[in-house]
CSV table of C-alpha atoms and ligand atoms in Angstrom, one decimal:
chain,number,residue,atom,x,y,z
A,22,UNK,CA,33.7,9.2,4.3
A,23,UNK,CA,37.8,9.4,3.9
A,24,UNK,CA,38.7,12.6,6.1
A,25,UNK,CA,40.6,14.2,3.2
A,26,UNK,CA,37.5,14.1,0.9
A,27,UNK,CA,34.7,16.3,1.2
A,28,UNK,CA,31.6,15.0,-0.5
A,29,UNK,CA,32.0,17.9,-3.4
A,30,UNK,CA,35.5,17.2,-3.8
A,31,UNK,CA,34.9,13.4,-4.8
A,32,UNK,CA,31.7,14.1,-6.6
A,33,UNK,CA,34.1,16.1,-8.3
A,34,UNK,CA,36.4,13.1,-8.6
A,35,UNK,CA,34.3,10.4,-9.6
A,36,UNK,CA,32.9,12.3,-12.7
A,37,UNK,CA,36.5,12.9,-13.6
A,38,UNK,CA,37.4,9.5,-13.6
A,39,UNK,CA,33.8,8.4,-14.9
A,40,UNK,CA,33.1,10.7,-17.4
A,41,UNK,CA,30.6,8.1,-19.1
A,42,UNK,CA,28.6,7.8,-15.6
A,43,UNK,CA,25.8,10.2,-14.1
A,44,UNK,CA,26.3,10.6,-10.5
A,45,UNK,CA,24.0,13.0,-8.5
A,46,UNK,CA,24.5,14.7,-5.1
A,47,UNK,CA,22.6,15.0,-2.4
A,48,UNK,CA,19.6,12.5,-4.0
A,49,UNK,CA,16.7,12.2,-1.9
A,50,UNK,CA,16.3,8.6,-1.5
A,51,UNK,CA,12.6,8.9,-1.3
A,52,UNK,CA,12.3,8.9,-4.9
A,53,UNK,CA,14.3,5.9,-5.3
A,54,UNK,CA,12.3,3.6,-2.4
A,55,UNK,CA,8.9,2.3,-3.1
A,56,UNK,CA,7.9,3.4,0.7
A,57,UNK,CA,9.0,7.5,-0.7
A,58,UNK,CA,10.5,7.7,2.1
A,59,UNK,CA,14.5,8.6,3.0
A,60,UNK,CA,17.2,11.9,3.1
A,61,UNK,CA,19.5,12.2,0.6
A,62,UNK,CA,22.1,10.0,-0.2
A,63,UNK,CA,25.5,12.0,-0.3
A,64,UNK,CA,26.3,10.7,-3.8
A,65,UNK,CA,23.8,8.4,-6.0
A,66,UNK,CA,24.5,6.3,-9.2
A,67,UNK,CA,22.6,4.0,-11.2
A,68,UNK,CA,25.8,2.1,-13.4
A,69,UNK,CA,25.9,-0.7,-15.8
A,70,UNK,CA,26.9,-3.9,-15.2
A,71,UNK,CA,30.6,-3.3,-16.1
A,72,UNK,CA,30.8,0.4,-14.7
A,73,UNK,CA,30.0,-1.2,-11.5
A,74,UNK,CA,33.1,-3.1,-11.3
A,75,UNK,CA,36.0,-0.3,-11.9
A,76,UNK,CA,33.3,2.0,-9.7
A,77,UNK,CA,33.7,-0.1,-6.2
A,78,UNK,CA,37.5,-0.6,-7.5
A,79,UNK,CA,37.8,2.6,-6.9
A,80,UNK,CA,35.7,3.4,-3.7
A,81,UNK,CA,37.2,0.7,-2.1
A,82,UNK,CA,40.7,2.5,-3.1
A,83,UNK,CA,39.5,5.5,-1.6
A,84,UNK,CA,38.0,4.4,1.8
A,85,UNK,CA,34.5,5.8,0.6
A,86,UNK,CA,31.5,3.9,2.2
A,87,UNK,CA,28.8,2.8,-0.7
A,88,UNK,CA,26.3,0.3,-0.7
A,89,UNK,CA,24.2,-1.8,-3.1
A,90,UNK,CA,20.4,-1.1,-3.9
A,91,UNK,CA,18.4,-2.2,-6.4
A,92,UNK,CA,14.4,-1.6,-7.1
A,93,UNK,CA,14.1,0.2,-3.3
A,94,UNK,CA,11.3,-2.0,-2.7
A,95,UNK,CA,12.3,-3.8,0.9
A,96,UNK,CA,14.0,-0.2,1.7
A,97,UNK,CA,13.0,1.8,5.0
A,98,UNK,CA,16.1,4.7,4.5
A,99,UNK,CA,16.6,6.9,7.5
A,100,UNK,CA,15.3,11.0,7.4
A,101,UNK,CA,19.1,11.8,7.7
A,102,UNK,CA,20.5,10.0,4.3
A,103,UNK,CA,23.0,7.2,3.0
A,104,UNK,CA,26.7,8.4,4.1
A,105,UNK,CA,28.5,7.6,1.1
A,106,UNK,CA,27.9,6.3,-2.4
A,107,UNK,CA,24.8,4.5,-3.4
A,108,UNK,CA,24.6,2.1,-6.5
A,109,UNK,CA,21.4,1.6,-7.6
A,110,UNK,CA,21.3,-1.7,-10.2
A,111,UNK,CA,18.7,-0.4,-12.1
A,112,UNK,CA,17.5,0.5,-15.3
A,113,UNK,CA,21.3,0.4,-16.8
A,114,UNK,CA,21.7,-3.2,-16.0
A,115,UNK,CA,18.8,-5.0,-16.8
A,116,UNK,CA,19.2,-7.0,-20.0
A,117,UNK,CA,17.5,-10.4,-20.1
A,118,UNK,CA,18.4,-13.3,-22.2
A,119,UNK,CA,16.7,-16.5,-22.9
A,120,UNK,CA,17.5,-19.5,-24.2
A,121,UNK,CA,13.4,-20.8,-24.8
A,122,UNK,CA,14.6,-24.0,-26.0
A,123,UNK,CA,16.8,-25.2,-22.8
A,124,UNK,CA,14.4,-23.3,-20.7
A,125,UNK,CA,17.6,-21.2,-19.5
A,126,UNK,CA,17.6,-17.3,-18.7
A,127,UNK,CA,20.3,-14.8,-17.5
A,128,UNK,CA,19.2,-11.6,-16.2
A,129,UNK,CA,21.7,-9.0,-14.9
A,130,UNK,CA,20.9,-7.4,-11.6
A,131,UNK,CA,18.7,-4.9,-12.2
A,132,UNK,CA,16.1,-6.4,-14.5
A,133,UNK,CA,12.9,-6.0,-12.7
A,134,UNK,CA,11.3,-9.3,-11.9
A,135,UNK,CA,8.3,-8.3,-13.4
A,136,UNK,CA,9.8,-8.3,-16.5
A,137,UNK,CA,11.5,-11.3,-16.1
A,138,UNK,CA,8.8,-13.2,-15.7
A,139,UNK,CA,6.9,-12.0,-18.3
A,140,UNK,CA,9.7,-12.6,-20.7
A,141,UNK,CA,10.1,-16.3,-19.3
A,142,UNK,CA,5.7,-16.5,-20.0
A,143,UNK,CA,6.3,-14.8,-23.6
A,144,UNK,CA,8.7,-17.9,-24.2
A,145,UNK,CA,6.7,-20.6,-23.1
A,146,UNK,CA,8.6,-21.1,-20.0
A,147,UNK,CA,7.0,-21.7,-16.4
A,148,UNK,CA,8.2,-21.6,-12.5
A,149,UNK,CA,8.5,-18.1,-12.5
A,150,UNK,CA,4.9,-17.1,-12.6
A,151,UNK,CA,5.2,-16.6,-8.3
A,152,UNK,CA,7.5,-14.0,-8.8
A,153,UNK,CA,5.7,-11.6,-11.3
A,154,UNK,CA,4.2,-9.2,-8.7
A,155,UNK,CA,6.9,-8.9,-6.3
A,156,UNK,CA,8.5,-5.2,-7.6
A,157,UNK,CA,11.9,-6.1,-6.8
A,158,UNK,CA,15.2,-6.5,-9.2
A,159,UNK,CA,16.6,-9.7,-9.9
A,160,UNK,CA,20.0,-8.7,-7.5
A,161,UNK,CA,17.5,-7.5,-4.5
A,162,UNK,CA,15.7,-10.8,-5.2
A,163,UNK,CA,18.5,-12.8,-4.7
A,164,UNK,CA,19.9,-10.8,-1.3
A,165,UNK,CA,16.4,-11.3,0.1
A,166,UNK,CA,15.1,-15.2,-1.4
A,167,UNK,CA,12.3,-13.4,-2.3
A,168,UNK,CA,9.1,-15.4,-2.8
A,169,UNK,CA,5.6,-15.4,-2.6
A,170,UNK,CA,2.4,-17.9,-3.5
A,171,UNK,CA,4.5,-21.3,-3.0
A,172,UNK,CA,7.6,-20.3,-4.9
A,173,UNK,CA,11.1,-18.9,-4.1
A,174,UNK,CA,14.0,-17.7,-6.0
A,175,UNK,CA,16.1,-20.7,-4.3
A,176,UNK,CA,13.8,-22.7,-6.7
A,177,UNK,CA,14.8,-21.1,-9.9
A,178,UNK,CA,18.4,-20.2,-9.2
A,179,UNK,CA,21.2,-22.3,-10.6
A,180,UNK,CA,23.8,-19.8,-9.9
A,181,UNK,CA,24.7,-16.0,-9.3
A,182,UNK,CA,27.5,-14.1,-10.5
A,183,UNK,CA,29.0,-12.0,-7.7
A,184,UNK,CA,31.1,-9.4,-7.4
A,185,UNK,CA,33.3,-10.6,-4.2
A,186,UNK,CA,34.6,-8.0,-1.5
A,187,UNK,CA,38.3,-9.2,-2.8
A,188,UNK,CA,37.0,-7.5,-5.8
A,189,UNK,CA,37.3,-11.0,-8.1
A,190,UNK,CA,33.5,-11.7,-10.0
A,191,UNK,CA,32.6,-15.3,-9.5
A,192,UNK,CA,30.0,-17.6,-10.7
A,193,UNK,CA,28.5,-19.2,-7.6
A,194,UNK,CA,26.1,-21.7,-7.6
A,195,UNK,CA,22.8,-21.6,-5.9
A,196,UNK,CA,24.0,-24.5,-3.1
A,197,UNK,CA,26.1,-22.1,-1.8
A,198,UNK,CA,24.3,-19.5,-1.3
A,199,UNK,CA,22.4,-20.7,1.9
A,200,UNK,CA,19.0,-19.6,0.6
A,201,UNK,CA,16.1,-20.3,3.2
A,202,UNK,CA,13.1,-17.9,4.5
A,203,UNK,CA,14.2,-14.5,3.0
A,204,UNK,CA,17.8,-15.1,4.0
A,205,UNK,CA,20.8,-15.3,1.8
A,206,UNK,CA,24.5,-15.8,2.7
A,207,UNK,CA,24.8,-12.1,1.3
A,208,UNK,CA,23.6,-10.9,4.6
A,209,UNK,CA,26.9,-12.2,6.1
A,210,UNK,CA,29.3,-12.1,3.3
A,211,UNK,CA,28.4,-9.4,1.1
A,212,UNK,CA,28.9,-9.4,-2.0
A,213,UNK,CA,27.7,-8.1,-4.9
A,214,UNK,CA,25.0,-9.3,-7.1
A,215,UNK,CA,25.6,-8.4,-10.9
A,216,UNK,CA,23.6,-11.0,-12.6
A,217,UNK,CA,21.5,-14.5,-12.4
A,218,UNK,CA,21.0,-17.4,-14.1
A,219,UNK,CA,17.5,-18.9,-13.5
A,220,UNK,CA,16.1,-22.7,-15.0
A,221,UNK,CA,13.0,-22.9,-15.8
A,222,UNK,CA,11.0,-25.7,-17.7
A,223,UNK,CA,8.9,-25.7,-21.0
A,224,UNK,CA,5.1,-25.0,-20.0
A,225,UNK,CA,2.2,-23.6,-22.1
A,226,UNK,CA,1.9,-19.8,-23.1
A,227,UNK,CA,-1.9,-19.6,-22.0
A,228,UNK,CA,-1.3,-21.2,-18.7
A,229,UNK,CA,1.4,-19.3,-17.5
A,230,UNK,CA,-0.4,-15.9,-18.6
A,231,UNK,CA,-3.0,-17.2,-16.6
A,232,UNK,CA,-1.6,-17.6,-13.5
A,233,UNK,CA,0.3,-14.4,-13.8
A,234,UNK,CA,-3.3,-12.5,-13.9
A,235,UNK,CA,-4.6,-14.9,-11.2
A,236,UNK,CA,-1.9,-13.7,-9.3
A,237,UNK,CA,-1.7,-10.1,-9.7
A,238,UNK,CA,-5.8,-10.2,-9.1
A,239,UNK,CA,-5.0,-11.5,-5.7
A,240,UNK,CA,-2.9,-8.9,-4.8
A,241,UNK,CA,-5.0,-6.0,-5.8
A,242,UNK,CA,-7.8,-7.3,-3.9
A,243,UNK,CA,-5.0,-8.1,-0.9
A,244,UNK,CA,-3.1,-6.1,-0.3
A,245,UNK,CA,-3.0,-1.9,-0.2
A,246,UNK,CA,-1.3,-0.9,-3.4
A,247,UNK,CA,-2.9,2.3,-3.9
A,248,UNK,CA,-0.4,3.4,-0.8
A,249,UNK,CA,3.3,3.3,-0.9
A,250,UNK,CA,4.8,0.6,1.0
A,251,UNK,CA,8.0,-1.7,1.1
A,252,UNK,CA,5.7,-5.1,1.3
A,253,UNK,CA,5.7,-7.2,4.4
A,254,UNK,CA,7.0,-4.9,7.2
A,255,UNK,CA,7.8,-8.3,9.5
A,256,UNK,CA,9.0,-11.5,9.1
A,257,UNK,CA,6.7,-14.8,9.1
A,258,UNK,CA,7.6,-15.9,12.9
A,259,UNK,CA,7.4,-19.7,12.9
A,260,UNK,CA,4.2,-21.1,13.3
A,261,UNK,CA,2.4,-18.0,13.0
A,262,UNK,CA,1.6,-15.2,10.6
A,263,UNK,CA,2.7,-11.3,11.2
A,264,UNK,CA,0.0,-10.0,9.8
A,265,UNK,CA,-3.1,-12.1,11.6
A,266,UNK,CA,-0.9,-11.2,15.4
A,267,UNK,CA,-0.6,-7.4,14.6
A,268,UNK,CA,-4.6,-8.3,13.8
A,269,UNK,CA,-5.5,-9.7,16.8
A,270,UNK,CA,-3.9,-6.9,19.1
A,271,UNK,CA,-6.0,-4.8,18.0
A,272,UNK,CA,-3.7,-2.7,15.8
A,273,UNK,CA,-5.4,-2.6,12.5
A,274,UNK,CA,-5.3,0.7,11.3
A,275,UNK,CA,-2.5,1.9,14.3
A,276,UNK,CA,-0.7,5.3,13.5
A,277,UNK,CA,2.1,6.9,13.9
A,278,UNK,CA,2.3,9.9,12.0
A,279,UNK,CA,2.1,9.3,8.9
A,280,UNK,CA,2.8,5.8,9.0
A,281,UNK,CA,-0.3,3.3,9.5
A,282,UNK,CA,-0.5,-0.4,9.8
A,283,UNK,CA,-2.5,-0.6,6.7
A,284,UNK,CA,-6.8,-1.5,7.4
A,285,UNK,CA,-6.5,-3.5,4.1
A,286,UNK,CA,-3.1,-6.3,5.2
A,287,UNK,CA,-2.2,-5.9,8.6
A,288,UNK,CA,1.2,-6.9,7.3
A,289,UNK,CA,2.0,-4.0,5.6
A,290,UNK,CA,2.9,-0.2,6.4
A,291,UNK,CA,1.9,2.0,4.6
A,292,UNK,CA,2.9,5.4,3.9
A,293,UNK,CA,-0.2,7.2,4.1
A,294,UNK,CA,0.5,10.7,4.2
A,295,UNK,CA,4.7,12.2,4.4
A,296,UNK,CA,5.3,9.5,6.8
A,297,UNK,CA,9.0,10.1,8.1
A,298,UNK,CA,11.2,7.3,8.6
A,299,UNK,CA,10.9,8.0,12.5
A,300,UNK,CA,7.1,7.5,12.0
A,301,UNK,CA,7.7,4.0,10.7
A,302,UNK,CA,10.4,3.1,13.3
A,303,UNK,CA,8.2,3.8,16.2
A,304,UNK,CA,5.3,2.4,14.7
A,305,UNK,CA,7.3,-1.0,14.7
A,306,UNK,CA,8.9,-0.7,17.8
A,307,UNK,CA,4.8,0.0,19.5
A,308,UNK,CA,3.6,-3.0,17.1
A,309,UNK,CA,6.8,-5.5,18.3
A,310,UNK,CA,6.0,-4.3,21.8
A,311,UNK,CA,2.3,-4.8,22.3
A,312,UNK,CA,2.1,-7.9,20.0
A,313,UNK,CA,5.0,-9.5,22.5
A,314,UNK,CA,3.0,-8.2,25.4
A,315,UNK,CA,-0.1,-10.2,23.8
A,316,UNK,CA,1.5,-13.1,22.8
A,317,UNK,CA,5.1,-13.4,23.8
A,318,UNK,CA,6.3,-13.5,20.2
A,319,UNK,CA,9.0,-10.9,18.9
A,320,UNK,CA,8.3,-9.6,15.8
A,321,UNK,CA,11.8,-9.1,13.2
A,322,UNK,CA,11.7,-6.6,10.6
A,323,UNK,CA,11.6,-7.6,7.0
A,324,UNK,CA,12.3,-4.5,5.4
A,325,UNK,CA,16.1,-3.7,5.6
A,326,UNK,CA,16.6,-0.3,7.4
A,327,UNK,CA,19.3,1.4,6.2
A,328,UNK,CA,20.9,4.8,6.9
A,329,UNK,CA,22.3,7.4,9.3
A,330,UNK,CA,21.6,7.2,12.8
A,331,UNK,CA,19.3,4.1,12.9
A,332,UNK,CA,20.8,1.3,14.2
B,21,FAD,C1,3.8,-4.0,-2.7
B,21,FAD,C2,5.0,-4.9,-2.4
B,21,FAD,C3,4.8,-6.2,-2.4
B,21,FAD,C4,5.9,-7.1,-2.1
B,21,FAD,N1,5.6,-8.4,-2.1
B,21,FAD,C5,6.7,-9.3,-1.8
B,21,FAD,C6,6.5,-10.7,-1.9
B,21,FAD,O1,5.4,-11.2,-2.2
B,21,FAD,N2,7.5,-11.5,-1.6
B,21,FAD,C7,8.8,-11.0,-1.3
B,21,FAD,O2,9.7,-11.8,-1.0
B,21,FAD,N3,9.0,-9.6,-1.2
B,21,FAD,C8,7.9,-8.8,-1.5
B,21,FAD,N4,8.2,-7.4,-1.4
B,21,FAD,C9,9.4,-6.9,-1.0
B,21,FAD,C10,10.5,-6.7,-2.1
B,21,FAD,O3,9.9,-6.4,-3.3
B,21,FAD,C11,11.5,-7.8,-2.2
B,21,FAD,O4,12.2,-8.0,-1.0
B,21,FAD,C12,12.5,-7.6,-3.4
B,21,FAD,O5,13.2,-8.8,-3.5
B,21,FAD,C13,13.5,-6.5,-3.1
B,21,FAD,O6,14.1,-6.2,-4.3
B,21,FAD,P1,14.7,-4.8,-4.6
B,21,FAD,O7,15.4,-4.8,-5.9
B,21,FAD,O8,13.6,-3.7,-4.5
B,21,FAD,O9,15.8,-4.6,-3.5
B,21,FAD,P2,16.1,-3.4,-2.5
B,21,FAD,O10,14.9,-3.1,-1.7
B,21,FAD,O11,16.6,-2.3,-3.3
B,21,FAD,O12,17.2,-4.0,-1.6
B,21,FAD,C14,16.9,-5.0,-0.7
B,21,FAD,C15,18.2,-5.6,-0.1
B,21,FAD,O13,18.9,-6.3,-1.2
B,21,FAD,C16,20.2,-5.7,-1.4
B,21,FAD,N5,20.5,-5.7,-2.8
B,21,FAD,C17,19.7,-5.1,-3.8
B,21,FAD,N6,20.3,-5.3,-5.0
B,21,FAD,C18,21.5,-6.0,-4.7
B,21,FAD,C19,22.6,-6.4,-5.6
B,21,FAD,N7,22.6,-6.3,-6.9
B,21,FAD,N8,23.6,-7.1,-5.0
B,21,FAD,C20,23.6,-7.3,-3.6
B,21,FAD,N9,22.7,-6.8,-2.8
B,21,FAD,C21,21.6,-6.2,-3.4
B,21,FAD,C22,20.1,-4.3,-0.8
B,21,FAD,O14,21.4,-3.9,-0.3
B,21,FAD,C23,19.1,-4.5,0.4
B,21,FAD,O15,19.8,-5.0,1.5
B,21,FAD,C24,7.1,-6.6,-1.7
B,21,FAD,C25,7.3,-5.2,-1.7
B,21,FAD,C26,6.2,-4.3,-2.0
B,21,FAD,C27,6.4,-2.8,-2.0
């Protein structure tokens, strides 16, 4: 953080200048990640869409490191904290709008996809229904092309409006965006996602409520959602799948303190008891190892790990 500021003294300052905003000190990020696990972040704040905007104004002004979260659901946060501000898009910044008879929707950043899509099934509207179990935000979504069961956000998206690192807010359509296999051109360029407008088409009510429930089904009996995890640990290497060549080393069920490849998906990591963020690094660096010493294919991470002292 700027020499000249201690982390009291511009906690201090920022609910001077944002009287109208919470901001908390010294949040333990493990209650904001969906894998509970993380130190604190020096300063955390969950703003609405137009706080956000005078809010990184002002960071930027001050030389004060911050970063962008949304649900915490792709999170692995380091034991020692988030130097800086983080901005959680969350419950503040989550209104939906539809437009059921042009099949349009516009959700801001931190509406959960969840919801979205049940909105979008409420209104008769389909191509969403692949999305309604991931628990991620619509801004998170975007950053990581989420997808699941055949579908991707790349396929809804018409455009995003972003909050450039100049600090202007553009509109910027989905072509541009360089959306592939949980990629976005976010990961090079950041910016800021503050809300999305999505296209779907006119469908039937029953149907889509009925592929929701087929879906969710198959998660429950898939994957291990009684444990706390941030979803696929790796990425899909080409040609094969993450989960099947963890399987076939042999490490079903492989722990490292607290941290376990899950017995249920070997795809996941799952938090089973106080895991530490150390626990699940060196569980990934053993699984990468012995699955490359098996069959000479790297495994990347998925999960975006974030934090002091981990790269
Ligand atoms: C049980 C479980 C199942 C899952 N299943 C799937 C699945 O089927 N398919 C899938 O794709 N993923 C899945 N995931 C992973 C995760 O839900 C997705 O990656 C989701 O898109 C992350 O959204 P988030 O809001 O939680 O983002 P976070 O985890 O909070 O952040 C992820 C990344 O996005 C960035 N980001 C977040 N919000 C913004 C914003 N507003 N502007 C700019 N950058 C932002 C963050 O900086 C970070 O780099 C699963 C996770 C769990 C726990």
């Amino acid at each position: 953080m700027h020499n000249s500021f201690s982390k009291k003294d511009f906690y201090n300052e920022l609910q001077k200048r944002f009287p109208e905003v919470e901001f908390l000190l010294d949040e333990p990020m493990k209650k904001h990640t969906t894998f509970r696990i993380g130190g604190p972040a020096d300063i955390y704040v969950e703003p609405s869409v137009s706080q956000v905007v005078p809010l990184i104004a002002f960071l930027k002004e001050s030389d004060v490191p911050f970063m962008v979260i949304g649900n915490g659901s792709n999170l692995l946060v380091s034991d020692d904290g988030i130097e800086g501000v983080v901005i959680s898009m969350g419950k503040s910044s989550s209104e939906i709008i539809i437009d059921d008879a042009k099949g349009e929707i516009y959700a801001e950043a931190g509406a959960m996809l969840s919801s979205v899509a049940n909105r979008a099934a409420d209104a008769g509207l389909t191509g969403l229904e692949f999305a309604s179990g991931i628990p991620g935000s619509i801004g998170g979504a975007v950053y990581m092309n989420a997808g699941a069961y055949g579908g991707e956000m790349k396929d809804v998206l018409t455009s995003v409006q972003i909050l450039k690192a100049d600090g202007q807010v553009e509109d910027v359509s989905v072509d541009k965006l360089d959306l592939s296999y949980r990629h976005s051109a976010l990961m090079e360029n950041p910016g800021i996602v503050l809300g999305a407008k999505l296209q779907l088409t006119v469908g039937n009510v029953a149907d889509i409520k009925a592929t929701i429930d087929d879906i969710r089904q198959k998660r429950i009996e898939k994957q291990p959602l009684n444990f706390p995890s941030a979803g696929s640990t790796f990425k899909r290497p080409e040609g094969y799948f993450a989960g099947k060549l963890i399987d076939d080393t042999g490490l079903r069920g492989y722990t490292v303190g607290g941290a376990q490849v899950s017995e249920k998906h070997c795809g996941f990591v799952v938090n089973k008891s106080d895991a530490t963020a150390s626990d699940v690094l060196k569980l990934m660096k053993d699984v990468d190892e012995k699955v490359y010493e098996k069959f000479g294919v790297h495994l990347t991470p998925e999960v975006r790990i974030i934090g002091r002292n981990v790269n």
